[in-house]
Amino acid sequence: MSRLFEPTRANRLLSCQLIALVLALTTQALATLGQDLSSVQSDQAHLKASVRIVHAQNFSVHEMQTPTGTTIKQYVSSAGTVFAVSWQGAAPDLRQLLGEYFDQYVTAAAHTAHGGRGVHIDNGEFVFESAGHMRFVVGRAFLRSKMPQQVSSDAIR
Amino acid sequence: MRFAKPRLLFLVCTLLLASILFACGGSSSSHNNSSIASGSNAQSIVVNSGPAGNYANGVFTTVNVCAPGTSNCQSVSGVLVDTGSFGLRILASALTTVNSALPQQKNSNGDSVLECGQFVDSVLWGPVKNADISMGGQTASAVPIEVVDDSSVPVPSSCSSKGPAEETLQTIGANGILGIGFLATDCGQQCATTGQQNLGFYYNCSGSSCQIAGQSMSQQVQNPVALFPQNNNGVVVQLPATTSSAASITGSLIFGIGTQSDNDVGSAKVYTPDRFGNLSTTFKGISYPSSGFIDSGSNAYFISDSTTTGMPACPSPESGFYCPSSPASFSATISGGSSSTFSFTIGNADQLFSTASDSVFPTLGGPNSGFFDWGLPFFYGRTVFIGIEGRSTPAGPGPFWAF
């Protein structure tokens, strides 16, 4: 509408670079627990989320903010495997995040006796923890055999 | 077996603990921890194994449900008293006589409104209906409640993808959940929108075809206390002290804060939640911001993790609880405006559960992904005030906890 917003040549170039960067990030950024980074590109689209990537030693963290305000982090090893996921905010789509492990979570959760609220499941390989209250949950899940060496589960928050 | 003889010891310990609590100024002297309030604004609550006989540290009460404006009513016992959720949910199977008389909420197209009630460990699915709700001499009229029932419309996959759907007495362990936390509606403004930020609590269903829909705040499932004509600014949960496991204990659920002689906030400290509904915690010298809350619907001290506490989780199927080799004592500082340090002890859950007749476990704890969920054991020996958002009280406006 206003001339002020007509893109300059430099701005156009910058916009193209930004778009290319965002596309590069989104096409390689996301996956589901236990799956290969390159095998799944649907989470970001499914969760309609924005992404940023933080590199740590031995792994990288792909952090998304969904439109519902939930922060989701996916932890990817240098071998390209999603070895952990974490979430904080409104309840996320756990079927999408946990992939094939979602059914293990549901089965184990159903066998938890004595009422409850806090969830802590550990079958030796798959570990799932969730806490919180209505409108706010915090949790994480990880695969012991896929954890990079020298990375503690404390790194998953 | 350990408790065959020590009834006297138990009493002495109870009195000792009570006197320590009073000496520390933890409770207003107007509240006797071991008595049951009997005013016109209160009713009894009980900690026992619940209507399914399988609950540990579950606190239950009775709710009277009527078809709006009629005397067609049903009294439902065994409803979990939950300060960690908002709104009343009752199993269809517990509403045998009155369910068919409760009007189903519809949208402007005549589609039925159903809800995916989202809890930390499960989802509860079923129709939103209106009912008159009475407790402790108070009545809220035409309250939207959730009837937990997947028999006519199956749980949509977008709901069950949030967690396991619990639709039966055996899976919930209660006939319903009475959400009387510090919010007036269960989802709030985000569920009143139709965009991507909608949290997916409410669905409009035509037959079995359901879609997530915006639901106005006033049509959402409501904390019934907020709709009482009086005594509607909050609740008080009062339970006696117990230092040992027990079969059951009774206490009081009092409606209103500073509205009657039995709900004077006294010298209780006020703790205000942040925008996530959380308090901050300091544990073992480390500060955890936005990391804690007070929740009668959580059945243990769900705190921190095995690495930090040095306590292993129990073997499956009790891996949700700690199993230290001997009871371990801790202290933590809870902050939210006010700040205080509290001591607590965690015992071995497998050993606690081995006495089958016990359902009250003051030392039950579990790991919690680094968080601090002060569950029902925290309520033993305390008077806990919960102020509802936007309501004024002598202790200031809600939302808050005070104890």
PDB file of C-alpha atoms in Angstrom, chain A residues 47-48 67-70 88-96 102 105-106 109-122 128-140 152-154 156-157, chain B residues 54-56 82 84-86 89 118-121 157 160-164 183 185-188 190 196-199 276-278 293 295 297-299 302 305 307 313 318-320 353 367-371 373:
ATOM      1  CA  LEU A  47       2.435 -28.895  14.384  1.00  0.00           C
ATOM      2  CA  LYS A  48       2.460 -25.644  12.375  1.00  0.00           C
ATOM      3  CA  PRO A  67       0.820 -21.778  17.714  1.00  0.00           C
ATOM      4  CA  THR A  68      -0.689 -23.052  20.994  1.00  0.00           C
ATOM      5  CA  GLY A  69       2.401 -21.748  22.810  1.00  0.00           C
ATOM      6  CA  THR A  70       3.951 -25.143  23.479  1.00  0.00           C
ATOM      7  CA  GLN A  88       6.449 -27.576  27.865  1.00  0.00           C
ATOM      8  CA  GLY A  89       3.135 -25.725  27.690  1.00  0.00           C
ATOM      9  CA  ALA A  90      -0.255 -26.935  26.483  1.00  0.00           C
ATOM     10  CA  ALA A  91      -0.479 -30.705  25.925  1.00  0.00           C
ATOM     11  CA  PRO A  92       1.282 -31.571  22.635  1.00  0.00           C
ATOM     12  CA  ASP A  93       0.379 -34.167  19.997  1.00  0.00           C
ATOM     13  CA  LEU A  94       2.323 -37.026  21.584  1.00  0.00           C
ATOM     14  CA  ARG A  95       1.416 -39.473  18.814  1.00  0.00           C
ATOM     15  CA  GLN A  96       3.297 -37.242  16.385  1.00  0.00           C
ATOM     16  CA  PHE A 102       3.355 -43.659  21.437  1.00  0.00           C
ATOM     17  CA  TYR A 105       3.481 -44.956  26.335  1.00  0.00           C
ATOM     18  CA  VAL A 106      -0.287 -45.535  26.231  1.00  0.00           C
ATOM     19  CA  ALA A 109       0.360 -45.519  31.290  1.00  0.00           C
ATOM     20  CA  ALA A 110      -2.744 -47.711  31.371  1.00  0.00           C
ATOM     21  CA  HIS A 111      -0.965 -50.158  33.677  1.00  0.00           C
ATOM     22  CA  THR A 112       0.022 -47.490  36.171  1.00  0.00           C
ATOM     23  CA  ALA A 113      -1.889 -48.303  39.340  1.00  0.00           C
ATOM     24  CA  HIS A 114      -2.859 -46.187  42.335  1.00  0.00           C
ATOM     25  CA  GLY A 115      -4.320 -43.153  40.570  1.00  0.00           C
ATOM     26  CA  GLY A 116      -1.872 -40.424  39.958  1.00  0.00           C
ATOM     27  CA  ARG A 117      -0.940 -37.431  37.834  1.00  0.00           C
ATOM     28  CA  GLY A 118       2.838 -37.626  37.495  1.00  0.00           C
ATOM     29  CA  VAL A 119       3.908 -40.146  34.848  1.00  0.00           C
ATOM     30  CA  HIS A 120       7.280 -41.907  34.857  1.00  0.00           C
ATOM     31  CA  ILE A 121       7.708 -44.861  32.534  1.00  0.00           C
ATOM     32  CA  ASP A 122      10.995 -46.700  32.060  1.00  0.00           C
ATOM     33  CA  PHE A 128       8.810 -41.173  29.386  1.00  0.00           C
ATOM     34  CA  GLU A 129       8.146 -38.518  32.030  1.00  0.00           C
ATOM     35  CA  SER A 130       5.308 -36.016  32.241  1.00  0.00           C
ATOM     36  CA  ALA A 131       4.133 -33.591  34.922  1.00  0.00           C
ATOM     37  CA  GLY A 132       2.016 -30.487  35.376  1.00  0.00           C
ATOM     38  CA  HIS A 133      -1.614 -29.505  35.695  1.00  0.00           C
ATOM     39  CA  MET A 134      -4.514 -28.591  33.432  1.00  0.00           C
ATOM     40  CA  ARG A 135      -3.352 -26.087  30.717  1.00  0.00           C
ATOM     41  CA  PHE A 136       0.343 -26.751  31.461  1.00  0.00           C
ATOM     42  CA  VAL A 137       2.400 -29.893  31.045  1.00  0.00           C
ATOM     43  CA  VAL A 138       6.135 -30.475  31.019  1.00  0.00           C
ATOM     44  CA  GLY A 139       7.675 -33.722  29.912  1.00  0.00           C
ATOM     45  CA  ARG A 140      10.369 -35.573  28.052  1.00  0.00           C
ATOM     46  CA  SER A 152      23.312 -37.357  30.274  1.00  0.00           C
ATOM     47  CA  SER A 153      19.527 -37.433  30.409  1.00  0.00           C
ATOM     48  CA  ASP A 154      19.882 -34.218  32.456  1.00  0.00           C
ATOM     49  CA  ILE A 156      17.036 -33.140  28.057  1.00  0.00           C
ATOM     50  CA  ARG A 157      14.809 -30.424  29.456  1.00  0.00           C
TER      51      ARG A 157
ATOM     52  CA  ASN B  54      -7.463 -48.876  43.864  1.00  0.00           C
ATOM     53  CA  TYR B  55      -6.473 -45.316  44.776  1.00  0.00           C
ATOM     54  CA  ALA B  56      -3.507 -44.288  46.913  1.00  0.00           C
ATOM     55  CA  ASP B  82      -8.721 -31.810  42.445  1.00  0.00           C
ATOM     56  CA  GLY B  84      -5.015 -29.042  39.793  1.00  0.00           C
ATOM     57  CA  SER B  85      -7.899 -28.843  37.320  1.00  0.00           C
ATOM     58  CA  PHE B  86     -10.939 -26.705  36.668  1.00  0.00           C
ATOM     59  CA  ARG B  89     -16.395 -34.162  35.139  1.00  0.00           C
ATOM     60  CA  GLN B 118      -6.793 -32.780  28.974  1.00  0.00           C
ATOM     61  CA  PHE B 119      -4.966 -33.988  32.073  1.00  0.00           C
ATOM     62  CA  VAL B 120      -1.258 -34.643  32.516  1.00  0.00           C
ATOM     63  CA  ASP B 121      -1.662 -38.407  32.483  1.00  0.00           C
ATOM     64  CA  SER B 157      -7.736 -39.354  17.208  1.00  0.00           C
ATOM     65  CA  SER B 160      -6.394 -39.539  22.013  1.00  0.00           C
ATOM     66  CA  SER B 161      -3.075 -38.359  20.546  1.00  0.00           C
ATOM     67  CA  LYS B 162      -2.714 -36.182  23.688  1.00  0.00           C
ATOM     68  CA  GLY B 163      -2.705 -39.231  25.971  1.00  0.00           C
ATOM     69  CA  PRO B 164      -4.597 -42.380  26.950  1.00  0.00           C
ATOM     70  CA  LEU B 183      -9.188 -20.775  37.451  1.00  0.00           C
ATOM     71  CA  THR B 185     -12.931 -22.125  33.271  1.00  0.00           C
ATOM     72  CA  ASP B 186     -11.094 -25.246  32.199  1.00  0.00           C
ATOM     73  CA  CYS B 187      -9.439 -23.956  29.053  1.00  0.00           C
ATOM     74  CA  GLY B 188      -9.863 -20.183  28.882  1.00  0.00           C
ATOM     75  CA  GLN B 190      -7.378 -19.864  23.785  1.00  0.00           C
ATOM     76  CA  GLN B 196      -4.378 -22.556  15.278  1.00  0.00           C
ATOM     77  CA  GLN B 197      -3.843 -21.424  18.863  1.00  0.00           C
ATOM     78  CA  ASN B 198      -6.988 -23.311  19.972  1.00  0.00           C
ATOM     79  CA  LEU B 199      -5.898 -25.939  22.514  1.00  0.00           C
ATOM     80  CA  PHE B 276       1.914 -20.745  33.644  1.00  0.00           C
ATOM     81  CA  GLY B 277       0.143 -21.422  36.952  1.00  0.00           C
ATOM     82  CA  ASN B 278       3.400 -22.344  38.676  1.00  0.00           C
ATOM     83  CA  PHE B 293       2.412 -26.193  42.102  1.00  0.00           C
ATOM     84  CA  ASP B 295      -2.271 -30.129  43.700  1.00  0.00           C
ATOM     85  CA  GLY B 297      -5.302 -34.349  42.628  1.00  0.00           C
ATOM     86  CA  SER B 298      -1.692 -35.519  42.537  1.00  0.00           C
ATOM     87  CA  ASN B 299      -1.313 -38.477  44.838  1.00  0.00           C
ATOM     88  CA  PHE B 302       6.172 -35.730  42.610  1.00  0.00           C
ATOM     89  CA  ASP B 305      14.375 -36.743  39.691  1.00  0.00           C
ATOM     90  CA  THR B 307      19.760 -38.099  39.918  1.00  0.00           C
ATOM     91  CA  ALA B 313      12.363 -45.169  41.065  1.00  0.00           C
ATOM     92  CA  GLU B 318       5.377 -48.759  40.264  1.00  0.00           C
ATOM     93  CA  SER B 319       8.087 -46.873  38.365  1.00  0.00           C
ATOM     94  CA  GLY B 320       6.110 -43.672  38.926  1.00  0.00           C
ATOM     95  CA  PHE B 353       1.804 -50.430  49.208  1.00  0.00           C
ATOM     96  CA  PRO B 367      10.146 -38.568  40.202  1.00  0.00           C
ATOM     97  CA  ASN B 368       8.862 -35.709  38.116  1.00  0.00           C
ATOM     98  CA  SER B 369      11.237 -34.707  35.345  1.00  0.00           C
ATOM     99  CA  GLY B 370      12.841 -32.068  37.558  1.00  0.00           C
ATOM    100  CA  PHE B 371       9.510 -30.542  38.578  1.00  0.00           C
ATOM    101  CA  ASP B 373       4.303 -31.191  42.257  1.00  0.00           C
TER     102      ASP B 373
END
